[in-house]
Tab-separated table of C-alpha atoms in Angstrom:
chain	number	residue	atom	x	y	z
A	1241	MET	CA	-0.055	-0.037	0.022
A	1242	ASN	CA	1.395	3.429	-0.932
A	1243	ASN	CA	2.684	5.739	1.757
A	1244	ILE	CA	1.112	9.216	1.589
A	1245	ALA	CA	2.733	12.103	3.500
A	1246	ILE	CA	0.286	14.456	4.988
A	1247	THR	CA	1.675	17.719	6.259
A	1248	MET	CA	0.068	19.224	9.263
A	1249	GLY	CA	-0.267	22.680	7.878
A	1250	ASP	CA	-0.593	25.801	10.158
A	1251	GLN	CA	-1.298	24.145	13.482
A	1252	GLY	CA	-3.261	27.207	14.643
A	1253	GLY	CA	-5.848	26.407	11.860
A	1254	ILE	CA	-8.057	23.450	11.135
A	1255	GLY	CA	-5.256	21.196	9.776
A	1256	PRO	CA	-4.741	18.913	12.689
A	1257	GLU	CA	-8.514	18.482	13.137
A	1258	ILE	CA	-9.337	17.654	9.467
A	1259	ILE	CA	-6.348	15.282	9.301
A	1260	VAL	CA	-7.617	13.296	12.326
A	1261	LYS	CA	-11.222	13.256	10.940
A	1262	ALA	CA	-10.053	12.250	7.454
A	1263	ILE	CA	-7.925	9.335	8.759
A	1264	SER	CA	-10.915	8.123	10.672
A	1265	CYS	CA	-12.727	7.662	7.352
A	1266	GLY	CA	-12.582	4.034	6.323
A	1267	GLU	CA	-11.887	4.822	2.695
A	1268	ILE	CA	-8.477	6.288	3.600
A	1269	SER	CA	-6.979	3.230	5.203
A	1270	GLN	CA	-8.320	1.113	2.315
A	1271	ASN	CA	-6.520	3.200	-0.257
A	1272	CYS	CA	-3.155	4.181	1.306
A	1273	ASN	CA	-1.006	4.380	4.332
A	1274	PRO	CA	-1.267	7.914	5.723
A	1275	LEU	CA	1.854	9.255	7.411
A	1276	VAL	CA	1.425	12.648	9.221
A	1277	ILE	CA	4.378	15.010	9.296
A	1278	GLY	CA	4.306	17.584	12.077
A	1279	SER	CA	3.927	17.343	15.835
A	1280	ALA	CA	2.762	14.206	17.581
A	1281	LYS	CA	1.727	16.283	20.545
A	1282	ILE	CA	-0.514	18.514	18.467
A	1283	ILE	CA	-2.043	15.519	16.680
A	1284	LYS	CA	-2.766	14.030	20.129
A	1285	GLU	CA	-4.526	17.141	21.094
A	1286	ALA	CA	-6.622	17.071	17.904
A	1287	VAL	CA	-7.575	13.470	18.668
A	1288	ARG	CA	-8.857	14.614	21.964
A	1289	LEU	CA	-10.672	17.525	20.464
A	1290	THR	CA	-12.499	15.273	17.983
A	1291	ASN	CA	-13.334	12.646	20.694
A	1292	SER	CA	-11.392	10.029	18.554
A	1293	SER	CA	-9.932	6.845	19.984
A	1294	PHE	CA	-6.726	6.855	17.908
A	1295	GLU	CA	-3.385	5.988	19.322
A	1296	VAL	CA	-0.848	8.494	18.090
A	1297	VAL	CA	2.549	6.871	17.438
A	1298	ASN	CA	5.741	8.802	16.756
A	1299	ILE	CA	7.844	7.156	14.003
A	1300	SER	CA	11.261	8.023	12.515
A	1301	GLY	CA	10.179	7.619	8.880
A	1302	PRO	CA	8.320	5.541	6.386
A	1303	THR	CA	10.595	2.534	6.887
A	1304	ASP	CA	9.509	2.554	10.595
A	1305	SER	CA	5.789	2.475	9.698
A	1306	SER	CA	3.544	-0.310	10.910
A	1307	PRO	CA	0.068	0.630	10.014
A	1308	SER	CA	-2.924	-0.682	11.838
A	1309	LYS	CA	-6.486	0.302	12.477
A	1310	GLY	CA	-6.925	2.712	15.309
A	1311	LYS	CA	-3.391	4.238	14.978
A	1312	ILE	CA	-2.094	7.491	13.579
A	1313	GLU	CA	1.595	7.499	12.715
A	1314	VAL	CA	3.363	10.856	12.990
A	1315	ILE	CA	6.831	11.660	11.675
A	1316	ASP	CA	7.578	14.218	14.358
A	1317	ILE	CA	9.819	17.145	13.216
A	1318	ASN	CA	10.000	18.658	16.687
A	1319	SER	CA	8.396	21.917	15.817
A	1320	GLY	CA	5.202	23.708	16.642
A	1321	GLU	CA	4.964	22.583	20.305
A	1322	ASP	CA	3.963	26.098	21.307
A	1323	PHE	CA	1.326	27.599	19.108
A	1324	ILE	CA	-1.589	30.041	19.007
A	1325	LYS	CA	-4.999	28.523	18.221
A	1326	GLY	CA	-7.098	30.437	15.704
A	1327	PHE	CA	-4.509	32.966	14.603
A	1328	SER	CA	-1.559	33.365	12.274
A	1329	SER	CA	1.850	33.230	14.038
A	1330	SER	CA	5.493	33.053	13.196
A	1331	GLU	CA	5.592	29.623	15.056
A	1332	GLY	CA	2.898	28.362	12.759
A	1333	GLY	CA	4.712	29.522	9.703
A	1334	ARG	CA	8.042	27.847	10.677
A	1335	ALA	CA	6.342	24.656	11.681
A	1336	ALA	CA	4.415	24.488	8.456
A	1337	VAL	CA	7.491	25.086	6.329
A	1338	GLY	CA	9.404	22.422	8.286
A	1339	SER	CA	6.808	19.782	7.642
A	1340	ILE	CA	6.634	20.628	3.924
A	1341	LYS	CA	10.347	20.454	3.570
A	1342	LYS	CA	10.459	16.954	5.307
A	1343	ALA	CA	7.630	15.732	3.008
A	1344	VAL	CA	9.449	16.976	-0.091
A	1345	GLU	CA	12.611	15.196	1.087
A	1346	LEU	CA	10.706	11.873	1.440
A	1347	ALA	CA	8.876	12.294	-1.953
A	1348	LEU	CA	12.136	13.006	-3.801
A	1349	LYS	CA	13.605	9.787	-2.271
A	1350	ASN	CA	10.470	7.864	-3.342
A	1351	GLU	CA	9.755	6.979	0.270
A	1352	VAL	CA	6.241	8.332	-0.081
A	1353	SER	CA	4.253	8.196	-3.272
A	1354	ALA	CA	2.590	11.593	-2.885
A	1355	ILE	CA	2.096	14.652	-0.632
A	1356	VAL	CA	-1.102	15.945	0.769
A	1357	THR	CA	-0.859	19.371	2.428
A	1358	ALA	CA	-3.134	20.807	5.071
A	1359	PRO	CA	-3.790	24.482	4.782
A	1360	ILE	CA	-1.134	27.060	5.633
A	1361	SER	CA	-1.375	30.691	6.349
A	1362	LYS	CA	0.383	33.154	4.042
A	1363	GLU	CA	0.410	35.640	6.898
A	1364	SER	CA	2.155	33.047	9.170
A	1365	LEU	CA	4.706	32.540	6.379
A	1366	ARG	CA	5.356	36.247	6.260
A	1367	MET	CA	5.576	36.556	10.056
A	1368	ALA	CA	8.076	33.842	10.042
A	1369	GLY	CA	10.173	35.711	7.488
A	1370	TYR	CA	9.384	33.685	4.407
A	1371	LYS	CA	8.518	35.303	1.128
A	1372	TRP	CA	6.699	32.495	-0.576
A	1373	PRO	CA	3.042	33.393	-1.384
A	1374	GLY	CA	1.853	29.995	-0.910
A	1375	HIS	CA	2.387	26.140	-1.166
A	1376	THR	CA	2.694	26.063	-4.899
A	1377	GLU	CA	5.642	28.489	-5.055
A	1378	LEU	CA	7.291	26.873	-2.029
A	1379	LEU	CA	7.160	23.393	-3.509
A	1380	ALA	CA	8.323	24.681	-6.900
A	1381	GLU	CA	11.418	26.173	-5.278
A	1382	LEU	CA	12.164	23.146	-3.168
A	1383	THR	CA	12.059	20.956	-6.273
A	1384	GLY	CA	13.681	23.321	-8.735
A	1385	THR	CA	10.535	23.417	-10.760
A	1386	ASP	CA	10.205	26.348	-13.240
A	1387	ASP	CA	7.086	25.238	-15.209
A	1388	PHE	CA	4.162	24.567	-12.881
A	1389	ALA	CA	0.527	25.309	-12.585
A	1390	MET	CA	-2.437	24.963	-10.175
A	1391	MET	CA	-5.328	22.629	-10.970
A	1392	PHE	CA	-8.568	22.345	-9.028
A	1393	VAL	CA	-10.494	19.172	-9.345
A	1394	SER	CA	-14.140	18.277	-8.566
A	1395	GLU	CA	-16.705	15.936	-10.092
A	1396	LYS	CA	-18.291	18.620	-12.381
A	1397	LEU	CA	-15.495	21.141	-12.861
A	1398	LYS	CA	-11.799	20.915	-13.446
A	1399	ILE	CA	-9.744	24.139	-13.810
A	1400	VAL	CA	-6.035	24.953	-14.558
A	1401	LEU	CA	-4.896	28.465	-13.795
A	1402	CYS	CA	-2.543	30.548	-15.989
A	1403	THR	CA	-1.522	32.949	-13.201
A	1404	ILE	CA	-1.708	32.148	-9.478
A	1405	HIS	CA	-0.872	34.429	-6.501
A	1406	ILE	CA	-0.348	37.744	-8.128
A	1407	PRO	CA	-2.260	41.038	-7.741
A	1408	LEU	CA	-5.191	41.369	-10.171
A	1409	ARG	CA	-3.540	44.624	-11.620
A	1410	ASP	CA	-0.629	42.557	-12.744
A	1411	VAL	CA	-2.543	39.784	-14.560
A	1412	PRO	CA	-2.929	41.535	-18.017
A	1413	ASP	CA	0.815	42.153	-18.206
A	1414	THR	CA	1.601	38.594	-17.131
A	1415	ILE	CA	-0.541	36.917	-19.712
A	1416	ASN	CA	1.295	36.057	-22.888
A	1417	LYS	CA	1.231	33.548	-25.626
A	1418	ASP	CA	3.856	31.252	-24.118
A	1419	LEU	CA	2.236	31.199	-20.633
A	1420	VAL	CA	-1.146	30.338	-22.110
A	1421	TYR	CA	0.267	27.610	-24.282
A	1422	ARG	CA	2.217	26.079	-21.436
A	1423	THR	CA	-0.886	26.092	-19.210
A	1424	ILE	CA	-2.922	24.390	-21.979
A	1425	ARG	CA	-0.196	21.776	-22.114
A	1426	HIS	CA	-0.354	21.342	-18.401
A	1427	ALA	CA	-4.131	20.823	-18.731
A	1428	VAL	CA	-3.610	18.072	-21.348
A	1429	LYS	CA	-1.071	16.280	-19.129
A	1430	ALA	CA	-3.300	16.725	-16.093
A	1431	ALA	CA	-6.125	14.990	-17.976
A	1432	SER	CA	-3.748	12.126	-18.566
A	1433	ILE	CA	-3.095	11.456	-14.903
A	1434	LEU	CA	-6.820	11.783	-14.304
A	1435	GLY	CA	-7.536	9.155	-16.776
A	1436	ILE	CA	-9.079	11.347	-19.352
A	1437	ASP	CA	-8.034	10.340	-22.923
A	1438	LYS	CA	-8.064	13.049	-25.641
A	1439	PRO	CA	-9.294	15.742	-23.367
A	1440	VAL	CA	-11.368	18.627	-24.643
A	1441	ILE	CA	-9.922	21.898	-23.217
A	1442	GLY	CA	-11.772	25.165	-23.165
A	1443	VAL	CA	-9.894	28.416	-22.736
A	1444	ALA	CA	-11.456	31.395	-20.914
A	1445	GLY	CA	-10.851	34.948	-22.136
A	1446	LEU	CA	-9.470	37.607	-19.849
A	1447	ASN	CA	-11.823	40.422	-20.687
A	1448	PRO	CA	-15.681	40.751	-20.699
A	1449	HIS	CA	-17.055	38.978	-23.781
A	1450	ALA	CA	-13.628	37.541	-24.363
A	1451	GLY	CA	-12.459	41.025	-25.626
A	1452	GLU	CA	-15.201	41.423	-28.184
A	1453	SER	CA	-12.715	41.504	-30.998
A	1454	GLY	CA	-10.581	44.083	-29.272
A	1455	LEU	CA	-13.260	46.445	-28.112
A	1456	PHE	CA	-12.738	45.457	-24.448
A	1457	GLY	CA	-9.042	44.503	-24.520
A	1458	ASN	CA	-6.376	43.048	-26.703
A	1459	GLU	CA	-5.128	40.160	-24.630
A	1460	GLU	CA	-7.189	37.681	-26.422
A	1461	ARG	CA	-6.105	38.763	-29.854
A	1462	ASP	CA	-2.422	39.194	-29.023
A	1463	SER	CA	-1.802	36.216	-26.629
A	1464	ILE	CA	-4.739	33.902	-25.958
A	1465	ILE	CA	-5.878	33.088	-29.552
A	1466	PRO	CA	-2.215	32.635	-30.837
A	1467	ALA	CA	-1.631	30.156	-27.930
A	1468	ILE	CA	-4.817	28.260	-28.718
A	1469	GLU	CA	-3.833	28.085	-32.471
A	1470	ASP	CA	-0.430	26.689	-31.597
A	1471	ALA	CA	-1.844	24.121	-29.215
A	1472	SER	CA	-4.399	23.095	-31.937
A	1473	ALA	CA	-1.596	22.712	-34.395
A	1474	ASP	CA	0.140	20.344	-31.942
A	1475	ASP	CA	-2.954	18.113	-31.834
A	1476	MET	CA	-4.439	19.344	-28.565
A	1477	TYR	CA	-8.200	19.434	-28.555
A	1478	VAL	CA	-8.612	23.078	-27.428
A	1479	SER	CA	-10.891	25.961	-28.332
A	1480	GLY	CA	-11.653	29.474	-27.192
A	1481	PRO	CA	-11.271	31.962	-25.884
A	1482	TYR	CA	-14.776	31.898	-24.441
A	1483	PRO	CA	-16.353	34.709	-22.344
A	1484	PRO	CA	-15.494	34.089	-18.725
A	1485	ASP	CA	-19.193	34.283	-17.737
A	1486	VAL	CA	-20.083	31.463	-20.147
A	1487	ILE	CA	-17.277	28.970	-20.191
A	1488	PHE	CA	-17.774	27.528	-16.643
A	1489	HIS	CA	-21.344	26.762	-17.285
A	1490	LYS	CA	-20.269	25.011	-20.512
A	1491	ALA	CA	-17.823	22.953	-18.525
A	1492	TYR	CA	-20.379	22.135	-15.917
A	1493	GLU	CA	-22.743	20.839	-18.615
A	1494	GLY	CA	-19.962	18.570	-19.887
A	1495	GLU	CA	-18.736	20.414	-23.006
A	1496	PHE	CA	-15.250	20.643	-21.735
A	1497	ASP	CA	-13.116	18.176	-19.663
A	1498	LEU	CA	-10.992	21.003	-18.273
A	1499	VAL	CA	-11.027	24.792	-18.383
A	1500	VAL	CA	-7.903	26.979	-18.648
A	1501	SER	CA	-8.620	30.131	-16.581
A	1502	MET	CA	-6.552	33.323	-16.849
A	1503	TYR	CA	-6.339	34.195	-13.129
A	1504	HIS	CA	-6.934	32.943	-9.671
A	1505	ASP	CA	-10.444	34.308	-8.749
A	1506	GLN	CA	-11.841	33.960	-12.305
A	1507	GLY	CA	-11.492	30.140	-11.888
A	1508	LEU	CA	-11.820	29.784	-8.085
A	1509	ILE	CA	-15.104	31.694	-7.646
A	1510	PRO	CA	-17.230	29.298	-9.730
A	1511	PHE	CA	-15.137	26.244	-8.581
A	1512	LYS	CA	-15.672	26.965	-4.860
A	1513	MET	CA	-19.325	27.826	-5.470
A	1514	LEU	CA	-19.753	24.390	-6.719
A	1515	ALA	CA	-17.282	22.311	-4.594
A	1516	PHE	CA	-16.177	24.170	-1.589
A	1517	ASP	CA	-16.357	21.129	0.661
A	1518	THR	CA	-15.144	18.594	-1.789
A	1519	GLY	CA	-12.740	20.175	-4.279
A	1520	VAL	CA	-9.046	19.346	-4.459
A	1521	ASN	CA	-6.045	21.414	-5.420
A	1522	VAL	CA	-3.415	19.644	-7.447
A	1523	THR	CA	0.003	21.131	-8.227
A	1524	LEU	CA	1.120	20.266	-11.812
A	1525	GLY	CA	4.691	20.010	-13.023
A	1526	LEU	CA	6.291	18.714	-9.789
A	1527	PRO	CA	8.283	15.435	-9.861
A	1528	PHE	CA	5.732	13.963	-7.520
A	1529	ILE	CA	1.958	14.087	-6.840
A	1530	ARG	CA	0.771	16.888	-4.487
A	1531	THR	CA	-2.771	17.544	-3.415
A	1532	SER	CA	-4.516	19.678	-0.901
A	1533	PRO	CA	-7.968	20.713	0.255
A	1534	ASP	CA	-9.220	23.726	-1.789
A	1535	HIS	CA	-9.842	25.883	1.343
A	1536	GLY	CA	-7.678	27.718	3.909
A	1537	THR	CA	-6.852	27.562	7.564
A	1538	ALA	CA	-10.360	28.647	8.693
A	1539	PHE	CA	-8.968	30.335	11.864
A	1540	ASP	CA	-12.430	31.481	12.819
A	1541	ILE	CA	-13.497	27.897	13.471
A	1542	ALA	CA	-10.048	26.361	14.363
A	1543	TRP	CA	-9.819	24.090	17.340
A	1544	GLN	CA	-13.631	24.057	17.913
A	1545	ASN	CA	-14.323	20.615	16.362
A	1546	LYS	CA	-16.474	22.371	13.686
A	1547	ALA	CA	-14.291	21.785	10.518
A	1548	ASN	CA	-15.564	19.702	7.688
A	1549	PRO	CA	-12.923	17.185	6.586
A	1550	SER	CA	-14.575	16.361	3.142
A	1551	SER	CA	-11.999	18.246	1.050
A	1552	MET	CA	-9.086	16.668	2.915
A	1553	ILE	CA	-10.709	13.242	2.444
A	1554	GLU	CA	-11.021	13.846	-1.292
A	1555	ALA	CA	-7.403	15.265	-1.502
A	1556	ILE	CA	-6.038	12.030	0.169
A	1557	LYS	CA	-8.251	9.764	-1.966
A	1558	LEU	CA	-7.075	11.561	-5.228
A	1559	ALA	CA	-3.376	11.486	-4.184
A	1560	SER	CA	-3.631	7.718	-3.580
A	1561	LYS	CA	-5.320	7.168	-6.958
A	1562	ILE	CA	-3.555	9.286	-9.514
A	1563	LYS	CA	0.007	8.605	-10.764
A	1564	LEU	CA	2.504	10.640	-12.779
A	1565	LYS	CA	3.009	9.372	-16.341
A	1566	GLY	CA	6.081	7.210	-16.456
A	1567	LYS	CA	5.948	6.158	-12.640
A	1568	ASN	CA	4.593	2.948	-11.322
C-alpha cells in the first residue's frame, strides 16, 4: 500500500483536526498508508478535540511504519509545540514550512508516493520571515521546478490556472502567448493523470465577452488566440477563448473536460461555489503528486471541532489514486 505524506499545515488552523477526521474515514486506510508530518503532541490534542480513539505513534520515517487500524503514525519534526490557536503566528509559519520540507525530502527519495498538504497561512509565512506566497511556489522552489501550474478538481468542474498568486492589476501584463500555451499543455497532461483520454480543453478569455474583437481589450487577440492556435496545431483538442461568464457553465454541462482560466479568482469563484467542501487542489509540474484541500486555515472555527474534513478526504483519495506518467 502506498505511503502518503500528510503535512500538518498551520497548527493554529483546522489542519490537525481535519487530518484526524479524514484518517478516521474508512476509505483512507483502504487506499493508502497515511503518514502525518508535524507534531505528535498537536495531533494527540486534535484526537482529544474530535473525541477520537486513535493511538498516536511517533515514528522516525516511512521505513518505521507499521500501520494498523486505530493508529495515527506521525513523523515528528520537533516543531510547533507552542502555538496560538485560531491565529496566524511566526511559530505556525516555521512549523508548516518544516513539515513541507520533510515531506518533499521523502517524496524525492520515493519513500512516499505523494504529498497531501493541510492548509497554511500566508500571513504566518510572512511573520516567520518567508517570502513564498503559498504552497505552490514553495514546492516549486524546493524541487527546482520552473514550469508549474495549479489545478482544481471536482466531479463537475476541473480548472487549470494561468496565473496564481499575483495582484489582479498585474494579470494583463503577465498573460502572454507562451504562458497560455504552457498552461494548455499542463491541462492536457493533467487530464492524462486523471485518466481522461483526448481531453477537450476550453480556454477562458481575460476580458468581458472575451475581448469582443478588441473592443474590451487586446489580450485575447495578442496572446490567448495565438496560444490556442499553436496548441491546436500540436494536436491538442482546445478551443476558445470563451467569455468568462459562459465557459464555466459550458464545462459544468460537460462540454469541456478542463477549463484553462486566466487568473486565480476567475477560476476559483465558480469552482468553490460548486465544490467548496469537496474540491481538491493539485500542483502540476512537480516530480511527484501533491494535492490539498481547496480551502484555507479557517482560523475562525479552528480548534472548535467544527471543521468539515470532506475536502481533505477527497485530497487524500485523489493522491492515492492518480500517478505521474512514467511512474509505477
